Amino acid sequence: MSDIADRAGWRIEKDVQNARAHVSKQALLESDGRCHFCDELIAHALLFCNVDCRNDYDKEQAALRRAGY
Ligand SMILES: [Zn+2]
């Protein structure tokens, strides 16, 4: 059994998961003029007021997914 092949397989699987998560997230989130994380009023085309909120939202969603939600 090869460690390197195992790790490469793991990476590819991670990339696919990330891509799927990205696509489904884009499909689920709709811009409603408020930051999806802190609810601050923002320009209508945006989903988050800043990159910190986007990152925190991503982390929260990842934690929820890990918890089985
Ligand atoms: Zn925000």
PDB file of N, CA, C and O and ligand atoms in Angstrom:
ATOM      1  N   MET A   1       0.845  -1.207   0.000  1.00  0.00           N
ATOM      2  CA  MET A   1       0.000   0.000   0.000  1.00  0.00           C
ATOM      3  C   MET A   1       0.873   1.247   0.000  1.00  0.00           C
ATOM      4  O   MET A   1       1.806   1.353   0.767  1.00  0.00           O
ATOM      5  N   SER A   2       0.542   2.165  -0.832  1.00  0.00           N
ATOM      6  CA  SER A   2       1.364   3.374  -0.975  1.00  0.00           C
ATOM      7  C   SER A   2       0.747   4.565  -0.256  1.00  0.00           C
ATOM      8  O   SER A   2      -0.390   4.922  -0.503  1.00  0.00           O
ATOM      9  N   ASP A   3       1.543   5.151   0.614  1.00  0.00           N
ATOM     10  CA  ASP A   3       1.094   6.336   1.339  1.00  0.00           C
ATOM     11  C   ASP A   3       0.804   7.499   0.400  1.00  0.00           C
ATOM     12  O   ASP A   3      -0.159   8.229   0.588  1.00  0.00           O
ATOM     13  N   ILE A   4       1.704   7.645  -0.597  1.00  0.00           N
ATOM     14  CA  ILE A   4       1.575   8.790  -1.508  1.00  0.00           C
ATOM     15  C   ILE A   4       0.273   8.698  -2.298  1.00  0.00           C
ATOM     16  O   ILE A   4      -0.464   9.674  -2.429  1.00  0.00           O
ATOM     17  N   ALA A   5      -0.021   7.510  -2.788  1.00  0.00           N
ATOM     18  CA  ALA A   5      -1.262   7.324  -3.544  1.00  0.00           C
ATOM     19  C   ALA A   5      -2.473   7.578  -2.641  1.00  0.00           C
ATOM     20  O   ALA A   5      -3.452   8.185  -3.066  1.00  0.00           O
ATOM     21  N   ASP A   6      -2.392   7.113  -1.399  1.00  0.00           N
ATOM     22  CA  ASP A   6      -3.485   7.362  -0.454  1.00  0.00           C
ATOM     23  C   ASP A   6      -3.714   8.847  -0.266  1.00  0.00           C
ATOM     24  O   ASP A   6      -4.842   9.315  -0.266  1.00  0.00           O
ATOM     25  N   ARG A   7      -2.609   9.561  -0.092  1.00  0.00           N
ATOM     26  CA  ARG A   7      -2.734  10.995   0.144  1.00  0.00           C
ATOM     27  C   ARG A   7      -3.271  11.712  -1.090  1.00  0.00           C
ATOM     28  O   ARG A   7      -4.071  12.626  -0.969  1.00  0.00           O
ATOM     29  N   ALA A   8      -2.831  11.286  -2.261  1.00  0.00           N
ATOM     30  CA  ALA A   8      -3.320  11.909  -3.494  1.00  0.00           C
ATOM     31  C   ALA A   8      -4.818  11.660  -3.629  1.00  0.00           C
ATOM     32  O   ALA A   8      -5.575  12.561  -3.980  1.00  0.00           O
ATOM     33  N   GLY A   9      -5.247  10.456  -3.313  1.00  0.00           N
ATOM     34  CA  GLY A   9      -6.666  10.132  -3.381  1.00  0.00           C
ATOM     35  C   GLY A   9      -7.458  10.979  -2.413  1.00  0.00           C
ATOM     36  O   GLY A   9      -8.529  11.495  -2.747  1.00  0.00           O
ATOM     37  N   TRP A  10      -6.914  11.158  -1.220  1.00  0.00           N
ATOM     38  CA  TRP A  10      -7.586  11.970  -0.219  1.00  0.00           C
ATOM     39  C   TRP A  10      -7.732  13.409  -0.696  1.00  0.00           C
ATOM     40  O   TRP A  10      -8.768  14.029  -0.538  1.00  0.00           O
ATOM     41  N   ARG A  11      -6.657  13.914  -1.329  1.00  0.00           N
ATOM     42  CA  ARG A  11      -6.683  15.304  -1.811  1.00  0.00           C
ATOM     43  C   ARG A  11      -7.757  15.483  -2.889  1.00  0.00           C
ATOM     44  O   ARG A  11      -8.484  16.446  -2.881  1.00  0.00           O
ATOM     45  N   ILE A  12      -7.790  14.539  -3.810  1.00  0.00           N
ATOM     46  CA  ILE A  12      -8.758  14.650  -4.903  1.00  0.00           C
ATOM     47  C   ILE A  12     -10.174  14.620  -4.335  1.00  0.00           C
ATOM     48  O   ILE A  12     -11.029  15.419  -4.689  1.00  0.00           O
ATOM     49  N   GLU A  13     -10.384  13.720  -3.389  1.00  0.00           N
ATOM     50  CA  GLU A  13     -11.711  13.631  -2.772  1.00  0.00           C
ATOM     51  C   GLU A  13     -12.071  14.945  -2.077  1.00  0.00           C
ATOM     52  O   GLU A  13     -13.192  15.424  -2.181  1.00  0.00           O
ATOM     53  N   LYS A  14     -11.079  15.525  -1.370  1.00  0.00           N
ATOM     54  CA  LYS A  14     -11.308  16.806  -0.703  1.00  0.00           C
ATOM     55  C   LYS A  14     -11.669  17.880  -1.720  1.00  0.00           C
ATOM     56  O   LYS A  14     -12.581  18.664  -1.495  1.00  0.00           O
ATOM     57  N   ASP A  15     -10.927  17.910  -2.829  1.00  0.00           N
ATOM     58  CA  ASP A  15     -11.177  18.934  -3.849  1.00  0.00           C
ATOM     59  C   ASP A  15     -12.582  18.790  -4.412  1.00  0.00           C
ATOM     60  O   ASP A  15     -13.281  19.774  -4.627  1.00  0.00           O
ATOM     61  N   VAL A  16     -12.995  17.569  -4.665  1.00  0.00           N
ATOM     62  CA  VAL A  16     -14.342  17.337  -5.191  1.00  0.00           C
ATOM     63  C   VAL A  16     -15.379  17.784  -4.178  1.00  0.00           C
ATOM     64  O   VAL A  16     -16.354  18.462  -4.526  1.00  0.00           O
ATOM     65  N   GLN A  17     -15.148  17.448  -2.912  1.00  0.00           N
ATOM     66  CA  GLN A  17     -16.083  17.867  -1.862  1.00  0.00           C
ATOM     67  C   GLN A  17     -16.169  19.380  -1.785  1.00  0.00           C
ATOM     68  O   GLN A  17     -17.254  19.940  -1.681  1.00  0.00           O
ATOM     69  N   ASN A  18     -14.997  20.030  -1.848  1.00  0.00           N
ATOM     70  CA  ASN A  18     -14.978  21.484  -1.780  1.00  0.00           C
ATOM     71  C   ASN A  18     -15.722  22.087  -2.967  1.00  0.00           C
ATOM     72  O   ASN A  18     -16.475  23.036  -2.802  1.00  0.00           O
ATOM     73  N   ALA A  19     -15.501  21.536  -4.138  1.00  0.00           N
ATOM     74  CA  ALA A  19     -16.162  22.046  -5.334  1.00  0.00           C
ATOM     75  C   ALA A  19     -17.668  21.876  -5.220  1.00  0.00           C
ATOM     76  O   ALA A  19     -18.435  22.787  -5.524  1.00  0.00           O
ATOM     77  N   ARG A  20     -18.088  20.708  -4.746  1.00  0.00           N
ATOM     78  CA  ARG A  20     -19.528  20.465  -4.574  1.00  0.00           C
ATOM     79  C   ARG A  20     -20.112  21.424  -3.559  1.00  0.00           C
ATOM     80  O   ARG A  20     -21.188  21.984  -3.763  1.00  0.00           O
ATOM     81  N   ALA A  21     -19.404  21.613  -2.435  1.00  0.00           N
ATOM     82  CA  ALA A  21     -19.879  22.515  -1.388  1.00  0.00           C
ATOM     83  C   ALA A  21     -19.995  23.915  -1.954  1.00  0.00           C
ATOM     84  O   ALA A  21     -20.961  24.623  -1.680  1.00  0.00           O
ATOM     85  N   HIS A  22     -19.022  24.294  -2.752  1.00  0.00           N
ATOM     86  CA  HIS A  22     -19.021  25.623  -3.330  1.00  0.00           C
ATOM     87  C   HIS A  22     -20.239  25.810  -4.244  1.00  0.00           C
ATOM     88  O   HIS A  22     -20.963  26.781  -4.132  1.00  0.00           O
ATOM     89  N   VAL A  23     -20.466  24.846  -5.102  1.00  0.00           N
ATOM     90  CA  VAL A  23     -21.579  24.941  -6.051  1.00  0.00           C
ATOM     91  C   VAL A  23     -22.909  24.979  -5.315  1.00  0.00           C
ATOM     92  O   VAL A  23     -23.754  25.823  -5.588  1.00  0.00           O
ATOM     93  N   SER A  24     -23.100  24.080  -4.346  1.00  0.00           N
ATOM     94  CA  SER A  24     -24.394  24.035  -3.666  1.00  0.00           C
ATOM     95  C   SER A  24     -24.591  25.287  -2.834  1.00  0.00           C
ATOM     96  O   SER A  24     -25.706  25.764  -2.688  1.00  0.00           O
ATOM     97  N   LYS A  25     -23.492  25.809  -2.271  1.00  0.00           N
ATOM     98  CA  LYS A  25     -23.610  27.018  -1.474  1.00  0.00           C
ATOM     99  C   LYS A  25     -24.027  28.192  -2.350  1.00  0.00           C
ATOM    100  O   LYS A  25     -24.888  28.968  -1.984  1.00  0.00           O
ATOM    101  N   GLN A  26     -23.407  28.293  -3.517  1.00  0.00           N
ATOM    102  CA  GLN A  26     -23.750  29.374  -4.432  1.00  0.00           C
ATOM    103  C   GLN A  26     -25.221  29.273  -4.822  1.00  0.00           C
ATOM    104  O   GLN A  26     -25.892  30.263  -4.992  1.00  0.00           O
ATOM    105  N   ALA A  27     -25.695  28.046  -4.972  1.00  0.00           N
ATOM    106  CA  ALA A  27     -27.073  27.857  -5.396  1.00  0.00           C
ATOM    107  C   ALA A  27     -28.041  28.214  -4.271  1.00  0.00           C
ATOM    108  O   ALA A  27     -29.124  28.714  -4.517  1.00  0.00           O
ATOM    109  N   LEU A  28     -27.626  27.927  -3.036  1.00  0.00           N
ATOM    110  CA  LEU A  28     -28.520  28.147  -1.902  1.00  0.00           C
ATOM    111  C   LEU A  28     -28.602  29.611  -1.489  1.00  0.00           C
ATOM    112  O   LEU A  28     -29.663  30.080  -1.114  1.00  0.00           O
ATOM    113  N   LEU A  29     -27.466  30.288  -1.556  1.00  0.00           N
ATOM    114  CA  LEU A  29     -27.435  31.648  -1.037  1.00  0.00           C
ATOM    115  C   LEU A  29     -27.993  32.626  -2.053  1.00  0.00           C
ATOM    116  O   LEU A  29     -27.603  32.629  -3.203  1.00  0.00           O
ATOM    117  N   GLU A  30     -28.899  33.435  -1.591  1.00  0.00           N
ATOM    118  CA  GLU A  30     -29.413  34.495  -2.446  1.00  0.00           C
ATOM    119  C   GLU A  30     -29.146  35.824  -1.795  1.00  0.00           C
ATOM    120  O   GLU A  30     -29.325  35.983  -0.585  1.00  0.00           O
ATOM    121  N   SER A  31     -28.750  36.761  -2.595  1.00  0.00           N
ATOM    122  CA  SER A  31     -28.504  38.095  -2.078  1.00  0.00           C
ATOM    123  C   SER A  31     -29.825  38.753  -1.717  1.00  0.00           C
ATOM    124  O   SER A  31     -30.739  38.831  -2.531  1.00  0.00           O
ATOM    125  N   ASP A  32     -29.936  39.188  -0.465  1.00  0.00           N
ATOM    126  CA  ASP A  32     -31.180  39.847  -0.045  1.00  0.00           C
ATOM    127  C   ASP A  32     -30.902  41.211   0.570  1.00  0.00           C
ATOM    128  O   ASP A  32     -31.729  41.748   1.304  1.00  0.00           O
ATOM    129  N   GLY A  33     -29.701  41.756   0.283  1.00  0.00           N
ATOM    130  CA  GLY A  33     -29.376  43.086   0.782  1.00  0.00           C
ATOM    131  C   GLY A  33     -28.854  43.091   2.210  1.00  0.00           C
ATOM    132  O   GLY A  33     -28.640  44.150   2.786  1.00  0.00           O
ATOM    133  N   ARG A  34     -28.674  41.892   2.781  1.00  0.00           N
ATOM    134  CA  ARG A  34     -28.102  41.797   4.126  1.00  0.00           C
ATOM    135  C   ARG A  34     -26.995  40.760   4.141  1.00  0.00           C
ATOM    136  O   ARG A  34     -27.086  39.751   3.441  1.00  0.00           O
ATOM    137  N   CYS A  35     -25.986  41.026   4.985  1.00  0.00           N
ATOM    138  CA  CYS A  35     -24.897  40.070   5.164  1.00  0.00           C
ATOM    139  C   CYS A  35     -25.477  38.760   5.707  1.00  0.00           C
ATOM    140  O   CYS A  35     -26.277  38.776   6.647  1.00  0.00           O
ATOM    141  N   HIS A  36     -25.099  37.635   5.107  1.00  0.00           N
ATOM    142  CA  HIS A  36     -25.634  36.349   5.546  1.00  0.00           C
ATOM    143  C   HIS A  36     -25.100  35.931   6.912  1.00  0.00           C
ATOM    144  O   HIS A  36     -25.621  35.005   7.520  1.00  0.00           O
ATOM    145  N   PHE A  37     -24.051  36.616   7.367  1.00  0.00           N
ATOM    146  CA  PHE A  37     -23.492  36.223   8.660  1.00  0.00           C
ATOM    147  C   PHE A  37     -23.927  37.155   9.775  1.00  0.00           C
ATOM    148  O   PHE A  37     -24.437  36.709  10.793  1.00  0.00           O
ATOM    149  N   CYS A  38     -23.762  38.467   9.590  1.00  0.00           N
ATOM    150  CA  CYS A  38     -24.023  39.393  10.704  1.00  0.00           C
ATOM    151  C   CYS A  38     -25.280  40.235  10.475  1.00  0.00           C
ATOM    152  O   CYS A  38     -25.655  41.021  11.327  1.00  0.00           O
ATOM    153  N   ASP A  39     -25.931  40.064   9.316  1.00  0.00           N
ATOM    154  CA  ASP A  39     -27.213  40.725   9.057  1.00  0.00           C
ATOM    155  C   ASP A  39     -27.098  42.222   8.783  1.00  0.00           C
ATOM    156  O   ASP A  39     -28.099  42.921   8.785  1.00  0.00           O
ATOM    157  N   GLU A  40     -25.880  42.679   8.575  1.00  0.00           N
ATOM    158  CA  GLU A  40     -25.700  44.095   8.275  1.00  0.00           C
ATOM    159  C   GLU A  40     -26.228  44.406   6.875  1.00  0.00           C
ATOM    160  O   GLU A  40     -26.142  43.574   5.976  1.00  0.00           O
ATOM    161  N   LEU A  41     -26.781  45.601   6.707  1.00  0.00           N
ATOM    162  CA  LEU A  41     -27.262  46.016   5.393  1.00  0.00           C
ATOM    163  C   LEU A  41     -26.080  46.200   4.446  1.00  0.00           C
ATOM    164  O   LEU A  41     -25.098  46.842   4.798  1.00  0.00           O
ATOM    165  N   ILE A  42     -26.171  45.629   3.252  1.00  0.00           N
ATOM    166  CA  ILE A  42     -25.083  45.702   2.277  1.00  0.00           C
ATOM    167  C   ILE A  42     -25.668  45.923   0.887  1.00  0.00           C
ATOM    168  O   ILE A  42     -26.884  45.826   0.696  1.00  0.00           O
ATOM    169  N   ALA A  43     -24.777  46.174  -0.070  1.00  0.00           N
ATOM    170  CA  ALA A  43     -25.215  46.331  -1.454  1.00  0.00           C
ATOM    171  C   ALA A  43     -25.922  45.058  -1.911  1.00  0.00           C
ATOM    172  O   ALA A  43     -25.554  43.948  -1.518  1.00  0.00           O
ATOM    173  N   HIS A  44     -26.944  45.206  -2.726  1.00  0.00           N
ATOM    174  CA  HIS A  44     -27.839  44.097  -3.013  1.00  0.00           C
ATOM    175  C   HIS A  44     -27.189  42.896  -3.703  1.00  0.00           C
ATOM    176  O   HIS A  44     -27.626  41.774  -3.520  1.00  0.00           O
ATOM    177  N   ALA A  45     -26.153  43.153  -4.502  1.00  0.00           N
ATOM    178  CA  ALA A  45     -25.531  42.044  -5.226  1.00  0.00           C
ATOM    179  C   ALA A  45     -24.612  41.219  -4.325  1.00  0.00           C
ATOM    180  O   ALA A  45     -24.201  40.126  -4.701  1.00  0.00           O
ATOM    181  N   LEU A  46     -24.295  41.733  -3.144  1.00  0.00           N
ATOM    182  CA  LEU A  46     -23.335  41.059  -2.269  1.00  0.00           C
ATOM    183  C   LEU A  46     -24.027  40.082  -1.331  1.00  0.00           C
ATOM    184  O   LEU A  46     -25.212  40.216  -1.026  1.00  0.00           O
ATOM    185  N   LEU A  47     -23.252  39.098  -0.865  1.00  0.00           N
ATOM    186  CA  LEU A  47     -23.771  38.134   0.099  1.00  0.00           C
ATOM    187  C   LEU A  47     -23.273  38.423   1.507  1.00  0.00           C
ATOM    188  O   LEU A  47     -23.936  38.086   2.483  1.00  0.00           O
ATOM    189  N   PHE A  48     -22.076  39.040   1.598  1.00  0.00           N
ATOM    190  CA  PHE A  48     -21.473  39.313   2.907  1.00  0.00           C
ATOM    191  C   PHE A  48     -20.907  40.717   2.928  1.00  0.00           C
ATOM    192  O   PHE A  48     -20.538  41.259   1.890  1.00  0.00           O
ATOM    193  N   CYS A  49     -20.845  41.320   4.118  1.00  0.00           N
ATOM    194  CA  CYS A  49     -20.352  42.693   4.216  1.00  0.00           C
ATOM    195  C   CYS A  49     -18.845  42.755   4.065  1.00  0.00           C
ATOM    196  O   CYS A  49     -18.322  43.768   3.628  1.00  0.00           O
ATOM    197  N   ASN A  50     -18.124  41.699   4.430  1.00  0.00           N
ATOM    198  CA  ASN A  50     -16.679  41.672   4.230  1.00  0.00           C
ATOM    199  C   ASN A  50     -16.182  40.232   4.222  1.00  0.00           C
ATOM    200  O   ASN A  50     -16.943  39.290   4.454  1.00  0.00           O
ATOM    201  N   VAL A  51     -14.882  40.091   3.947  1.00  0.00           N
ATOM    202  CA  VAL A  51     -14.317  38.752   3.784  1.00  0.00           C
ATOM    203  C   VAL A  51     -14.317  37.979   5.108  1.00  0.00           C
ATOM    204  O   VAL A  51     -14.429  36.761   5.124  1.00  0.00           O
ATOM    205  N   ASP A  52     -14.225  38.709   6.231  1.00  0.00           N
ATOM    206  CA  ASP A  52     -14.266  38.040   7.535  1.00  0.00           C
ATOM    207  C   ASP A  52     -15.605  37.345   7.751  1.00  0.00           C
ATOM    208  O   ASP A  52     -15.665  36.220   8.233  1.00  0.00           O
ATOM    209  N   CYS A  53     -16.682  38.051   7.413  1.00  0.00           N
ATOM    210  CA  CYS A  53     -18.005  37.455   7.575  1.00  0.00           C
ATOM    211  C   CYS A  53     -18.157  36.246   6.649  1.00  0.00           C
ATOM    212  O   CYS A  53     -18.728  35.235   7.044  1.00  0.00           O
ATOM    213  N   ARG A  54     -17.624  36.354   5.438  1.00  0.00           N
ATOM    214  CA  ARG A  54     -17.722  35.223   4.526  1.00  0.00           C
ATOM    215  C   ARG A  54     -16.961  34.021   5.087  1.00  0.00           C
ATOM    216  O   ARG A  54     -17.463  32.896   5.059  1.00  0.00           O
ATOM    217  N   ASN A  55     -15.762  34.277   5.592  1.00  0.00           N
ATOM    218  CA  ASN A  55     -14.964  33.191   6.159  1.00  0.00           C
ATOM    219  C   ASN A  55     -15.646  32.588   7.379  1.00  0.00           C
ATOM    220  O   ASN A  55     -15.683  31.368   7.538  1.00  0.00           O
ATOM    221  N   ASP A  56     -16.189  33.440   8.243  1.00  0.00           N
ATOM    222  CA  ASP A  56     -16.870  32.954   9.441  1.00  0.00           C
ATOM    223  C   ASP A  56     -18.105  32.147   9.064  1.00  0.00           C
ATOM    224  O   ASP A  56     -18.414  31.131   9.674  1.00  0.00           O
ATOM    225  N   TYR A  57     -18.811  32.636   8.047  1.00  0.00           N
ATOM    226  CA  TYR A  57     -19.994  31.909   7.584  1.00  0.00           C
ATOM    227  C   TYR A  57     -19.590  30.531   7.058  1.00  0.00           C
ATOM    228  O   TYR A  57     -20.225  29.520   7.373  1.00  0.00           O
ATOM    229  N   ASP A  58     -18.511  30.502   6.256  1.00  0.00           N
ATOM    230  CA  ASP A  58     -18.010  29.225   5.737  1.00  0.00           C
ATOM    231  C   ASP A  58     -17.671  28.266   6.875  1.00  0.00           C
ATOM    232  O   ASP A  58     -18.003  27.087   6.835  1.00  0.00           O
ATOM    233  N   LYS A  59     -16.998  28.804   7.894  1.00  0.00           N
ATOM    234  CA  LYS A  59     -16.604  27.977   9.043  1.00  0.00           C
ATOM    235  C   LYS A  59     -17.839  27.461   9.765  1.00  0.00           C
ATOM    236  O   LYS A  59     -17.898  26.298  10.162  1.00  0.00           O
ATOM    237  N   GLU A  60     -18.814  28.324   9.936  1.00  0.00           N
ATOM    238  CA  GLU A  60     -20.044  27.939  10.616  1.00  0.00           C
ATOM    239  C   GLU A  60     -20.753  26.834   9.838  1.00  0.00           C
ATOM    240  O   GLU A  60     -21.214  25.845  10.408  1.00  0.00           O
ATOM    241  N   GLN A  61     -20.842  27.023   8.521  1.00  0.00           N
ATOM    242  CA  GLN A  61     -21.503  26.021   7.678  1.00  0.00           C
ATOM    243  C   GLN A  61     -20.755  24.690   7.729  1.00  0.00           C
ATOM    244  O   GLN A  61     -21.370  23.631   7.796  1.00  0.00           O
ATOM    245  N   ALA A  62     -19.414  24.758   7.686  1.00  0.00           N
ATOM    246  CA  ALA A  62     -18.608  23.542   7.748  1.00  0.00           C
ATOM    247  C   ALA A  62     -18.829  22.835   9.086  1.00  0.00           C
ATOM    248  O   ALA A  62     -18.956  21.621   9.139  1.00  0.00           O
ATOM    249  N   ALA A  63     -18.910  23.619  10.161  1.00  0.00           N
ATOM    250  CA  ALA A  63     -19.142  23.040  11.491  1.00  0.00           C
ATOM    251  C   ALA A  63     -20.519  22.390  11.548  1.00  0.00           C
ATOM    252  O   ALA A  63     -20.674  21.302  12.096  1.00  0.00           O
ATOM    253  N   LEU A  64     -21.516  23.052  10.966  1.00  0.00           N
ATOM    254  CA  LEU A  64     -22.869  22.494  10.942  1.00  0.00           C
ATOM    255  C   LEU A  64     -22.904  21.203  10.157  1.00  0.00           C
ATOM    256  O   LEU A  64     -23.544  20.228  10.556  1.00  0.00           O
ATOM    257  N   ARG A  65     -22.182  21.193   8.999  1.00  0.00           N
ATOM    258  CA  ARG A  65     -22.151  19.975   8.186  1.00  0.00           C
ATOM    259  C   ARG A  65     -21.500  18.845   8.951  1.00  0.00           C
ATOM    260  O   ARG A  65     -21.972  17.699   8.911  1.00  0.00           O
ATOM    261  N   ARG A  66     -20.386  19.173   9.658  1.00  0.00           N
ATOM    262  CA  ARG A  66     -19.704  18.146  10.446  1.00  0.00           C
ATOM    263  C   ARG A  66     -20.620  17.617  11.543  1.00  0.00           C
ATOM    264  O   ARG A  66     -20.581  16.437  11.877  1.00  0.00           O
ATOM    265  N   ALA A  67     -21.473  18.498  12.076  1.00  0.00           N
ATOM    266  CA  ALA A  67     -22.374  18.086  13.153  1.00  0.00           C
ATOM    267  C   ALA A  67     -23.587  17.348  12.593  1.00  0.00           C
ATOM    268  O   ALA A  67     -24.412  16.851  13.344  1.00  0.00           O
ATOM    269  N   GLY A  68     -23.708  17.294  11.256  1.00  0.00           N
ATOM    270  CA  GLY A  68     -24.762  16.514  10.640  1.00  0.00           C
ATOM    271  C   GLY A  68     -26.010  17.294  10.258  1.00  0.00           C
ATOM    272  O   GLY A  68     -27.048  16.712  10.008  1.00  0.00           O
ATOM    273  N   TYR A  69     -25.916  18.613  10.234  1.00  0.00           N
ATOM    274  CA  TYR A  69     -27.068  19.419   9.824  1.00  0.00           C
ATOM    275  C   TYR A  69     -27.100  19.622   8.329  1.00  0.00           C
ATOM    276  O   TYR A  69     -26.102  19.615   7.685  1.00  0.00           O
TER     277      TYR A  69
HETATM  278 ZN    ZN B   1     -21.264  40.693   7.960  1.00  0.00          ZN
END
